[in-house]
Short mmCIF file of C-alpha atoms in Angstrom, two decimals:
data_model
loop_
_atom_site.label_atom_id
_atom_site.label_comp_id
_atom_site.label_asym_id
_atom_site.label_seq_id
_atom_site.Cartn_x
_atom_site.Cartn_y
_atom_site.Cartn_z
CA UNK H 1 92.12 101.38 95.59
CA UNK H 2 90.57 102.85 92.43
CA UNK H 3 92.45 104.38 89.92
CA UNK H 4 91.60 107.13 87.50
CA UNK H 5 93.11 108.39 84.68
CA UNK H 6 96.11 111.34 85.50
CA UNK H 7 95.09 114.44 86.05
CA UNK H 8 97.32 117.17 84.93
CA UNK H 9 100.57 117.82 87.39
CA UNK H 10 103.85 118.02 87.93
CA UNK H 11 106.57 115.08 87.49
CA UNK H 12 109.66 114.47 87.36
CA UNK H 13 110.93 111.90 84.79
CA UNK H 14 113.27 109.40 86.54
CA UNK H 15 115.05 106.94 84.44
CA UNK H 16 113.57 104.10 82.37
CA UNK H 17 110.80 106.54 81.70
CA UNK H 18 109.62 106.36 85.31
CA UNK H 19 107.37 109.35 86.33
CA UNK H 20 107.96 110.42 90.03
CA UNK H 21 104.49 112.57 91.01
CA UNK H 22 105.28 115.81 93.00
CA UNK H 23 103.20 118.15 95.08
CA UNK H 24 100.79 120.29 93.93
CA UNK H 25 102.74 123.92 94.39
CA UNK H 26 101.35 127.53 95.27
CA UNK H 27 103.51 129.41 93.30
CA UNK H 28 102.39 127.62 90.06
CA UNK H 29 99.80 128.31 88.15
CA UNK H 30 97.14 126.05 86.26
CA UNK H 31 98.69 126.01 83.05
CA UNK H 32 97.38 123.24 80.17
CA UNK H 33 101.13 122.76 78.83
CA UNK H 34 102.90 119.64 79.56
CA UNK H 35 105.01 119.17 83.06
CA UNK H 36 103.11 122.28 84.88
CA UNK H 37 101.29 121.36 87.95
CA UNK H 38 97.75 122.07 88.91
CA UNK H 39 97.40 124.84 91.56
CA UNK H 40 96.40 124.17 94.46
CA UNK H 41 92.39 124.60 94.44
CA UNK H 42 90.68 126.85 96.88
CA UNK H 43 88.62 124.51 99.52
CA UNK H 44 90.30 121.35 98.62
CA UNK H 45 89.37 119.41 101.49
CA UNK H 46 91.07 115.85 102.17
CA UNK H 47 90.13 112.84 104.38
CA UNK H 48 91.95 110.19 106.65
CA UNK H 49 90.99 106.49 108.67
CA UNK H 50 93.03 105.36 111.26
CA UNK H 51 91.55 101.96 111.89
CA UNK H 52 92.62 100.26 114.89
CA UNK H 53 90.54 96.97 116.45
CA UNK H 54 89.84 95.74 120.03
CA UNK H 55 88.20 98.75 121.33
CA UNK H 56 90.06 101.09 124.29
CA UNK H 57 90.82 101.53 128.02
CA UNK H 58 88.83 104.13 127.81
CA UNK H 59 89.64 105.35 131.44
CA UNK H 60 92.92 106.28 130.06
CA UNK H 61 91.90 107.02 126.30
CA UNK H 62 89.31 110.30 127.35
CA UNK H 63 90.89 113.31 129.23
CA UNK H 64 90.67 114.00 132.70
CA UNK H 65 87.23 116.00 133.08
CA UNK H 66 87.72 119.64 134.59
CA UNK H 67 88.51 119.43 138.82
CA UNK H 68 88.91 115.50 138.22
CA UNK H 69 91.71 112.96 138.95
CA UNK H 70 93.62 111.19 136.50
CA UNK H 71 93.06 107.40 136.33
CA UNK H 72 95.75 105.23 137.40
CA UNK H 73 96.38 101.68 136.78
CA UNK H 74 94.35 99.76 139.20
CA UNK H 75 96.07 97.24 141.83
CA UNK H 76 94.42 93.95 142.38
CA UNK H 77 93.46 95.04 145.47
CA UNK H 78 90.99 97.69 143.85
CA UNK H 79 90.24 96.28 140.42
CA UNK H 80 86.90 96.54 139.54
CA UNK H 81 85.24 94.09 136.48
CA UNK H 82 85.12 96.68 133.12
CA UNK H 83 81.51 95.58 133.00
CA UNK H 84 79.88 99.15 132.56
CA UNK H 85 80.40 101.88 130.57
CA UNK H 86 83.09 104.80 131.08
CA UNK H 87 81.89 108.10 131.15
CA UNK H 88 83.95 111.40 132.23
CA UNK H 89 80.75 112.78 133.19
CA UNK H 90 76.67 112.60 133.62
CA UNK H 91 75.85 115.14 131.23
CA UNK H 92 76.74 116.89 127.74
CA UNK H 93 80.36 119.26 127.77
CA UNK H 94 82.74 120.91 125.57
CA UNK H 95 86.21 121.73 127.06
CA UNK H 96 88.73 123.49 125.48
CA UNK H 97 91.34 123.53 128.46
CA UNK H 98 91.60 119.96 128.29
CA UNK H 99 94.84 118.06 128.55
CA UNK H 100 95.90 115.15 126.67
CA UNK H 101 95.02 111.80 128.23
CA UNK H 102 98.05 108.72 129.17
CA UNK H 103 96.92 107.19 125.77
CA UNK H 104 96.72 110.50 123.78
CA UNK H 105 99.81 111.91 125.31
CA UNK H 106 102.33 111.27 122.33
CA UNK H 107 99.78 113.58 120.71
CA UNK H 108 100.28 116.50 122.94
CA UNK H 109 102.27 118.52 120.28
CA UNK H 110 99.10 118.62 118.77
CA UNK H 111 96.55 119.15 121.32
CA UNK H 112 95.06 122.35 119.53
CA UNK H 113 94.39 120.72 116.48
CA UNK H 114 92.29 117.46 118.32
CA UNK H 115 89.05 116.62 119.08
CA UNK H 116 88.31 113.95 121.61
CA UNK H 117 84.59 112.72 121.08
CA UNK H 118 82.97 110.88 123.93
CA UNK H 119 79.57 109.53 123.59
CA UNK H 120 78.50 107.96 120.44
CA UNK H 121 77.74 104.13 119.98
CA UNK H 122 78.75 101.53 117.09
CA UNK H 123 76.26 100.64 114.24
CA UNK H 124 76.96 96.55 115.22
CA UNK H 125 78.32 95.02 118.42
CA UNK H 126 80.53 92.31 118.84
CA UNK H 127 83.79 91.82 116.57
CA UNK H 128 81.12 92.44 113.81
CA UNK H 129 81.52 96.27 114.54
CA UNK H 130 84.69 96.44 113.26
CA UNK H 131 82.86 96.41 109.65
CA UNK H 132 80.09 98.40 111.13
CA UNK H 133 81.28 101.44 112.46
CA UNK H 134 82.14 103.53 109.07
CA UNK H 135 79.05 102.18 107.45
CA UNK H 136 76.70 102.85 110.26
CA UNK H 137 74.70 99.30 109.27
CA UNK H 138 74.94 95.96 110.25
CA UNK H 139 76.54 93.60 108.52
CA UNK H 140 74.58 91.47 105.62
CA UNK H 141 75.46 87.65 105.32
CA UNK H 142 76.63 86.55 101.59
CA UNK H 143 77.16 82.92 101.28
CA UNK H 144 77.50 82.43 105.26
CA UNK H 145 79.68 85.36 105.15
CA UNK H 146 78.54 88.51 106.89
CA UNK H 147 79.91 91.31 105.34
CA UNK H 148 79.48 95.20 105.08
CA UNK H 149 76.11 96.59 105.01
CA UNK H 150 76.59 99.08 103.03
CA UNK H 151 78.85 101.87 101.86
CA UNK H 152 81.26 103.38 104.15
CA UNK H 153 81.87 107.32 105.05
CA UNK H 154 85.33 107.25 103.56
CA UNK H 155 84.24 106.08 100.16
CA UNK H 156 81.24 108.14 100.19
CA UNK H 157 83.47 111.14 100.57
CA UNK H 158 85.32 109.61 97.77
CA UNK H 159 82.60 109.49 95.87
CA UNK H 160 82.20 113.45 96.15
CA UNK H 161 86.01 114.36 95.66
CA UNK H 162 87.80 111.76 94.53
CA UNK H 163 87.07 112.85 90.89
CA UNK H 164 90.01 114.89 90.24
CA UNK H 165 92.77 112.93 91.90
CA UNK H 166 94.75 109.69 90.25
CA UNK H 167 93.46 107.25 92.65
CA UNK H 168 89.82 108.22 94.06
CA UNK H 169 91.00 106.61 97.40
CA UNK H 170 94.09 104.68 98.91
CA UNK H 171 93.26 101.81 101.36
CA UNK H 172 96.66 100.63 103.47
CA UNK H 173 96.84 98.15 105.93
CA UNK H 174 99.54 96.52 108.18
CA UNK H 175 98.85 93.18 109.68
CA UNK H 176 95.92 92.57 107.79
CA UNK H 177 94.68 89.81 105.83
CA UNK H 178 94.00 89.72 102.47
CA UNK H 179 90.22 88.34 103.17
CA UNK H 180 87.58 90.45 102.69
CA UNK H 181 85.23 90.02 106.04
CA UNK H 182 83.25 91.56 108.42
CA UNK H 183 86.38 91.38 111.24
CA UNK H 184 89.04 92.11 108.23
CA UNK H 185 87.62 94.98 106.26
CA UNK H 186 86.16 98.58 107.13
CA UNK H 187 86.24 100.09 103.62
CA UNK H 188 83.58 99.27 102.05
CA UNK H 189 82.35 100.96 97.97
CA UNK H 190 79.32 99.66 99.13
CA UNK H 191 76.99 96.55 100.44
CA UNK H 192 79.29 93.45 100.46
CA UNK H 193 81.92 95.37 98.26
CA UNK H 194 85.01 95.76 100.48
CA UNK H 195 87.99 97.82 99.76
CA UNK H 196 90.71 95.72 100.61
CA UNK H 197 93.77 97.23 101.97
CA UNK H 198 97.04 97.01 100.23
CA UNK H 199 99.45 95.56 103.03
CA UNK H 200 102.87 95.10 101.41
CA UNK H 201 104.54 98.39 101.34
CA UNK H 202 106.78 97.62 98.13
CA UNK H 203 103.53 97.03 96.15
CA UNK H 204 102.08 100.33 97.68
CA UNK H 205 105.13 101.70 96.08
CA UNK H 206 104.98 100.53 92.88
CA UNK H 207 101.07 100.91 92.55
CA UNK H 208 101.41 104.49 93.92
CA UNK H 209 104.96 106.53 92.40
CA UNK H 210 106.37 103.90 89.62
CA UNK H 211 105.38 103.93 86.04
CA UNK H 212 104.61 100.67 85.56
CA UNK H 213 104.58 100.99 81.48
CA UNK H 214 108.57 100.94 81.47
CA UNK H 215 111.25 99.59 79.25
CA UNK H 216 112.30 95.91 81.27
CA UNK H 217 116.03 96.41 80.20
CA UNK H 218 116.47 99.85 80.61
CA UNK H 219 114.96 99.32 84.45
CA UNK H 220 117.42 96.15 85.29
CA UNK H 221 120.60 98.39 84.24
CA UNK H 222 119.56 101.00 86.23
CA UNK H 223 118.90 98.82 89.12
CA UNK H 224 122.00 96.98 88.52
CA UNK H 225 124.03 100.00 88.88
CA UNK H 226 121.88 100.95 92.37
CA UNK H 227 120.92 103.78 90.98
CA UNK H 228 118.01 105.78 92.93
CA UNK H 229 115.41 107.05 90.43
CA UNK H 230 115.38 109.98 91.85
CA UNK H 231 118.82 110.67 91.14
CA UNK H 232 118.38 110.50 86.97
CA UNK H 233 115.52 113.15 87.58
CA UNK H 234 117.42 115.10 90.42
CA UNK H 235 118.53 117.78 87.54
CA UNK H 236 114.74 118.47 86.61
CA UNK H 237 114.20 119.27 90.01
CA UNK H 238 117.23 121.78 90.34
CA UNK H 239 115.17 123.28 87.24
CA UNK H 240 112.07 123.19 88.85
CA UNK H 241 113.42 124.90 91.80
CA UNK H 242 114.00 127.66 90.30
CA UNK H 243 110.76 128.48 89.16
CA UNK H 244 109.18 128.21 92.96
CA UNK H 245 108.90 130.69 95.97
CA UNK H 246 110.09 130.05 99.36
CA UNK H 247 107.91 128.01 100.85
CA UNK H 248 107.51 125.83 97.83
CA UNK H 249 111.16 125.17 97.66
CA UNK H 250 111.06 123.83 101.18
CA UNK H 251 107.97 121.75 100.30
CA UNK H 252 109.67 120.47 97.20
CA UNK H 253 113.39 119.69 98.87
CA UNK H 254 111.37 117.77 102.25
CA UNK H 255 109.38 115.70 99.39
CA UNK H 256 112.28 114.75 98.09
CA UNK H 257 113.81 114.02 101.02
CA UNK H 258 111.07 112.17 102.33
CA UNK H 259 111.11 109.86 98.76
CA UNK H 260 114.76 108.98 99.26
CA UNK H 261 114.22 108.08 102.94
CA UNK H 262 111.75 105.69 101.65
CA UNK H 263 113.24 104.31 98.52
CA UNK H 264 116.13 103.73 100.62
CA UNK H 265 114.46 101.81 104.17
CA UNK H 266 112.16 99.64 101.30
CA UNK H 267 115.87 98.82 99.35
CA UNK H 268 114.77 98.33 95.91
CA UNK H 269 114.72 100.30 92.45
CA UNK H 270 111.31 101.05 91.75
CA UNK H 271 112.26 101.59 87.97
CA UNK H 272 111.56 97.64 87.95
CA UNK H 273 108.87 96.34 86.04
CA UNK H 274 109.04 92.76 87.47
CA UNK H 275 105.15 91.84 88.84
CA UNK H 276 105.15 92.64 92.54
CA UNK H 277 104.79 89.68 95.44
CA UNK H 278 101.20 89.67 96.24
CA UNK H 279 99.89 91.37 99.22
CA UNK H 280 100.65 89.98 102.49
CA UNK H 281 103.47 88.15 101.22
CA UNK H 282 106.75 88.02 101.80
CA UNK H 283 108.98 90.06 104.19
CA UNK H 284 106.20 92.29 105.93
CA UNK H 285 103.87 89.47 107.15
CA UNK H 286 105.85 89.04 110.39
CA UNK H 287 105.04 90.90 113.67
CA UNK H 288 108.76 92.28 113.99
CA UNK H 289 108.21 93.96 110.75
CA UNK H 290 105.05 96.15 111.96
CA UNK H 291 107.31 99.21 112.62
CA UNK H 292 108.90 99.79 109.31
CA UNK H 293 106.29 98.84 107.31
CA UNK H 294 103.57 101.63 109.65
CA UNK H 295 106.70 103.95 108.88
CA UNK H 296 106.60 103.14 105.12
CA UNK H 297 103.10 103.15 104.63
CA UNK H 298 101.85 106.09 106.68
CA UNK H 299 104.67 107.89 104.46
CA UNK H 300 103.18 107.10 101.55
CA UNK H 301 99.79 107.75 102.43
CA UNK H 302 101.09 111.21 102.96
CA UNK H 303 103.18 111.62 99.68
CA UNK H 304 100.49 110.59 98.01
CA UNK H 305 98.31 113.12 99.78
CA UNK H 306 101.02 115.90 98.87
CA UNK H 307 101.16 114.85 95.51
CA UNK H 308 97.44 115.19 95.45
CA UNK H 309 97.26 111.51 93.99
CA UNK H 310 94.38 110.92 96.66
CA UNK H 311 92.64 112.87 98.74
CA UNK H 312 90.56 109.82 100.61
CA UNK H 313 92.92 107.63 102.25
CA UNK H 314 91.92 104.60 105.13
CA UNK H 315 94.66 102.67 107.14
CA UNK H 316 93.81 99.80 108.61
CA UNK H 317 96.50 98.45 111.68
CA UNK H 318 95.87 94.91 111.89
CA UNK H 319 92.41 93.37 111.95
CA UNK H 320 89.48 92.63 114.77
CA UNK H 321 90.08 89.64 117.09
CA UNK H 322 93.77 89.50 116.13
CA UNK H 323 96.28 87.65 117.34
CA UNK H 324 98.94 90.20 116.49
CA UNK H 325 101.59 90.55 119.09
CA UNK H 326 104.36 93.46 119.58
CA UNK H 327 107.63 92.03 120.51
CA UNK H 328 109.17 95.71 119.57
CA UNK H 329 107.30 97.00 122.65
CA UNK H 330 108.17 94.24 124.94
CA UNK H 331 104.97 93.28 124.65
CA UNK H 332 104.88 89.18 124.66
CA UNK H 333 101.05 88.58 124.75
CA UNK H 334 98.96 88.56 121.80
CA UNK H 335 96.38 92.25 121.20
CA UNK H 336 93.35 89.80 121.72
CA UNK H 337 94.06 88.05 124.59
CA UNK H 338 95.21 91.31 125.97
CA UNK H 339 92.09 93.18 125.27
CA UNK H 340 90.24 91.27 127.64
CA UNK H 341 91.34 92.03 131.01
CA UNK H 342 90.32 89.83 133.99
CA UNK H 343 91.39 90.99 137.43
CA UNK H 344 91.09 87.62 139.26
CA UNK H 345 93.80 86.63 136.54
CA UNK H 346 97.51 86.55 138.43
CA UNK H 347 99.33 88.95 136.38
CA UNK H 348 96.69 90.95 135.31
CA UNK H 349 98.43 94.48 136.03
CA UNK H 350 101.30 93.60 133.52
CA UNK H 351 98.75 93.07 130.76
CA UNK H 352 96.66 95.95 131.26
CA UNK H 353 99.81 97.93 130.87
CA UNK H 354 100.50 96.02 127.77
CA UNK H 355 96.96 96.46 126.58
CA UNK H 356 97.34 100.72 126.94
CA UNK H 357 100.98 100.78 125.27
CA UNK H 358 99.94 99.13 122.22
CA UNK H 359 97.27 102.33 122.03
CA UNK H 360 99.93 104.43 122.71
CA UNK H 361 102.00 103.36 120.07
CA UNK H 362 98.88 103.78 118.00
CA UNK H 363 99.04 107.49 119.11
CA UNK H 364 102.81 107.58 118.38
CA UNK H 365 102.11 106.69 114.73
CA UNK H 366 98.72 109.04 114.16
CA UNK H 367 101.73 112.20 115.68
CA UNK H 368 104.31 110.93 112.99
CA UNK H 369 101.68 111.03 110.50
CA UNK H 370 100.32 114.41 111.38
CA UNK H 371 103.88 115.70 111.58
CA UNK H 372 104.21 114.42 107.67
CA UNK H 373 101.28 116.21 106.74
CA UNK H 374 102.61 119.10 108.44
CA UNK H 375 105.25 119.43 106.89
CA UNK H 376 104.17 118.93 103.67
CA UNK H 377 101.38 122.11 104.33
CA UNK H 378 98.50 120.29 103.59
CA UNK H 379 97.39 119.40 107.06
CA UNK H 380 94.91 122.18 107.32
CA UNK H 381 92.77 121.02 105.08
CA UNK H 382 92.79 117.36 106.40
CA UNK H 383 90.72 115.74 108.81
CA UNK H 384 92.08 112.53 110.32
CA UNK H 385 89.37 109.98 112.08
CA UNK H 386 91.16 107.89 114.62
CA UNK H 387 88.42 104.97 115.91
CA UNK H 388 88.03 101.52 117.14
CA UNK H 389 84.77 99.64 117.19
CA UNK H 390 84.82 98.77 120.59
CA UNK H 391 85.10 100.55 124.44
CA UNK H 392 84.90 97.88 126.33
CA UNK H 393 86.28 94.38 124.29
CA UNK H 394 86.31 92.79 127.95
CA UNK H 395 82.45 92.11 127.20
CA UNK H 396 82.79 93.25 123.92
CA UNK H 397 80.73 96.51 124.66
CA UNK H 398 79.94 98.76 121.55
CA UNK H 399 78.76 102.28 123.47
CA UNK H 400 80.87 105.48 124.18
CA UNK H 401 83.82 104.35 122.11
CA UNK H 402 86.71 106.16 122.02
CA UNK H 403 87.54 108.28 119.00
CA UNK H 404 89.57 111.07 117.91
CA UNK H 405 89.87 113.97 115.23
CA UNK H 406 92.36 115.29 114.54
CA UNK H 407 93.38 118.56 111.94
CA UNK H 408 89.97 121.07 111.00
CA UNK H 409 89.49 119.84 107.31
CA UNK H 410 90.13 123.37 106.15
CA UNK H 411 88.16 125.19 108.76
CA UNK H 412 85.00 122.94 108.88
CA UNK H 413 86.08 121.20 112.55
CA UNK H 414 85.97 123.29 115.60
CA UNK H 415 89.27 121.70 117.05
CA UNK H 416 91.28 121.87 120.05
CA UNK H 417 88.11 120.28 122.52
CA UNK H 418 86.93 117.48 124.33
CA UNK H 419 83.34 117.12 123.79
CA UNK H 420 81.22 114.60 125.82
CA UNK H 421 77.24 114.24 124.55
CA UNK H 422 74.88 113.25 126.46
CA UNK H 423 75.27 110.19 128.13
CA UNK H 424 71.14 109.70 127.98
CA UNK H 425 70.83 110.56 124.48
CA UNK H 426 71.99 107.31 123.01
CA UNK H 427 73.21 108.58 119.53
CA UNK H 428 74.71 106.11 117.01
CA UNK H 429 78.34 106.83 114.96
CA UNK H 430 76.12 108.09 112.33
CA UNK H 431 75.70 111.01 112.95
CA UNK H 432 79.41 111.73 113.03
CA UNK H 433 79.25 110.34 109.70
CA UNK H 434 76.56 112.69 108.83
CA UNK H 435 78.56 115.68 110.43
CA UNK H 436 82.14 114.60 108.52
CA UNK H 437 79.81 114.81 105.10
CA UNK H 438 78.30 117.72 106.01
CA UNK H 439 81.45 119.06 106.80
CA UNK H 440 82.93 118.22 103.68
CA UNK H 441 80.41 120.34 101.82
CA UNK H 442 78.41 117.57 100.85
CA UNK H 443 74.56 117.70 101.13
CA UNK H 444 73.70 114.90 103.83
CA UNK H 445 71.00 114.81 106.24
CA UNK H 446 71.34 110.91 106.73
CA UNK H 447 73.70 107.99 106.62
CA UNK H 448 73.72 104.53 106.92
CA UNK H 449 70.33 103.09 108.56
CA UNK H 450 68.54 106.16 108.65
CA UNK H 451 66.69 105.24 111.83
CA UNK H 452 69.96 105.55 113.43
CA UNK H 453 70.55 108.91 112.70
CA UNK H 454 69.85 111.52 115.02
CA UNK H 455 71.43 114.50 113.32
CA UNK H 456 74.87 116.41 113.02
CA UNK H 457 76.89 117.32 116.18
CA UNK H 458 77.34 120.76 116.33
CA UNK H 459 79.51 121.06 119.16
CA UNK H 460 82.47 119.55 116.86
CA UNK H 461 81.57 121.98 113.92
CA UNK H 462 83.12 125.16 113.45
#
């Protein structure tokens, strides 16, 4: 995370001198006097990662392909070795009537706004890809360390608009080490630069809504009492209020709402100036604690999305090769071990249905997170990137991997579509890379290796 120097917007001033960021509002205009906020620019565009490792089943990750039959679990009387490549299809299609696959299905709500991409390959194979697929290079080796080739799409979109916003990007993380590595890290500023992500969700805090330049003594009493910050600044919003239309109020009162709910699940005073744990420390490096801290960091990423703090944001769930496990799913074996499926092992139907709920708790969080940025009206101008390096991590197989879009990025996305390319054509993630930056308004006919780029994809451009 990089931060720049404030901008001028709205806060509210909570107490011990603590500034509390707010959204940027419609019905105010861009005034140059202290406390107004910034109106909301015409074509502000913003940008989102969902990392997750280990690849897909993609049988149950792509939708059903028009007059076919869903895929069902297999028995181990008809299991057949994942040692090809899924395709829906033999040749190049864009369906608009599709419907939501097993894995996407806690997405249905928001069907129209998705595109399900089928046919592009990683930049790097292996558990190396994980680095690989937002740079579209492989990986360079630094001191027997192979690390990111060079810069990734997020933080070259960051480069372009992150100008006018606090923090020119926001990396999160949950379950991810602090090591900066090709299987650890997929932002990257640029070749063997990584953007580590920030795991601990009271640090995000801190780094993201506190003022950190606060009176010590004044910030103990106040936390002593259990005061909320937001209650000493709860008046300035009643004045605030006043001054907005409608649909502003609403925005402002399910912000504030929204900052409670999290001030209160993280149970602390951010008014403190004490020096944060370090990342990956402390309460939130346990498995158990995965769903709170998604909860409280997806939040976040969205507040500070609303508050126009960021407009580049990449979240990183867990790492490649982990051995992360999910006990709150009733799911005992580890996402690795899982990932590699063997049907001659007894057992082996329990832990493919293991393997596909931990996606679909994936897809549970990506719908909470859309439903945040929903309702704080600033998911039409958003595009979301949900992708994994691998399709097949049985044989660790970097083609056709499964990703998602999701939201138009103010118009540029043709959403709402499941769009297979050619399975012949043998195009790299690149040129979705190139098509995202293009979208974005930014002049790019290349990205990454440029022998690897074959040109934009049309079919997912409005």
């Amino acid at each position: 995370m990089r931060s720049r120097g404030l901008t001028r917007r709205s806060f509210l001033r909570g107490g011990a001198g603590t500034a509390i960021a707010l959204p940027v509002f419609d019905s105010l205009r861009a005034l140059s006097g202290r406390g107004q906020a910034r109106a909301a620019g015409e074509g502000v565009q913003r940008f989102i990662v969902y990392a997750t490792p280990l690849g897909s089943f993609a049988e149950m990750f792509f939708p059903t392909p028009p007059g076919g039959t869903p895929y069902q679990y297999p028995t181990a009387d008809n299991f057949v070795p994942r040692e090809r490549v899924y395709w829906t299809g033999d040749a190049p299609m864009v369906n608009p009537d599709f419907e939501v696959s097993h894995i996407l299905e806690p997405l249905a709500a928001h069907r129209d706004d998705l595109i399900v991409l089928e046919g592009l390959e990683n930049s790097g194979g292996n558990h190396r890809g994980y680095c690989c697929m937002l740079t579209g290079t492989e990986t360079v080796e630094v001191a027997g360390t192979k690390l990111g080739g060079g810069i990734s799409v997020d933080q070259e979109i960051a480069n372009h608009i992150g100008g006018e916003t606090r923090f020119s990007s926001l990396q999160l993380g949950v379950r991810t080490p602090s090591k900066i590595g090709a299987k650890e890290t997929v932002s990257w500023y640029g070749q063997a630069q990584g953007a580590a992500p920030e795991t601990d969700p009271q640090v995000a805090w801190n780094y993201l809504f506190s003022d950190l330049e606060t009176d010590p003594q004044a910030a103990e009493e106040i936390k002593q009492r259990q005061l909320s910050v937001l209650d000493a600044a709860l008046g300035q919003a009643a004045d605030l209020r006043s001054t907005l239309g409608s649909q502003d109020r609403i925005k402002l009162d399910g912000y504030l709402d929204s900052f409670r709910e999290v001030e209160r699940k993280l149970q602390l005073a951010p008014a403190t100036c004490d020096r944060p744990e370090l990342p990956g420390e402390g309460q939130w490096d346990k498995d158990e604690s995965a769903p709170l801290a998604t909860e409280l960091q997806l939040d976040m990423l969205a507040m500070a999305m609303a508050c126009d703090l960021t407009r580049v944001a990449t979240f990183q769930m867990a790492s490649e090769a982990t051995n992360m496990k999910h006990p709150f799913l009733g799911v005992d074996g580890r996402w690795h071990d899982l990932s590699h499926i063997k049907g001659d092992v007894p057992g082996f139907e329990t832990e493919m249905q293991d393997y596909v709920a931990i996606q679909r708790w994936n897809a549970e969080q990506i719908a909470g997170l859309i439903d945040r940025l929903k309702a704080f009206g600033i998911f039409e101008e958003t595009g979301l990137l949900w992708i994994t390096p691998m399709h097949n991590a049985q044989i660790h197989n970097r083609y056709n991997l499964p990703i998602m879009l999701a939201g138009s990025m103010g118009g540029a996305l043709a959403t709402g579509r499941h769009v297979r390319l050619d399975p012949n054509a043998e195009r790299i993630v690149n040129d979705l890379h190139v098509t995202l930056l293009q979208g974005m308004g930014i002049d790019a006919e290349t990205f990454g290796e440029p022998q690897k780029v074959s040109g934009p994809i049309p079919e997912i451009l409005a």
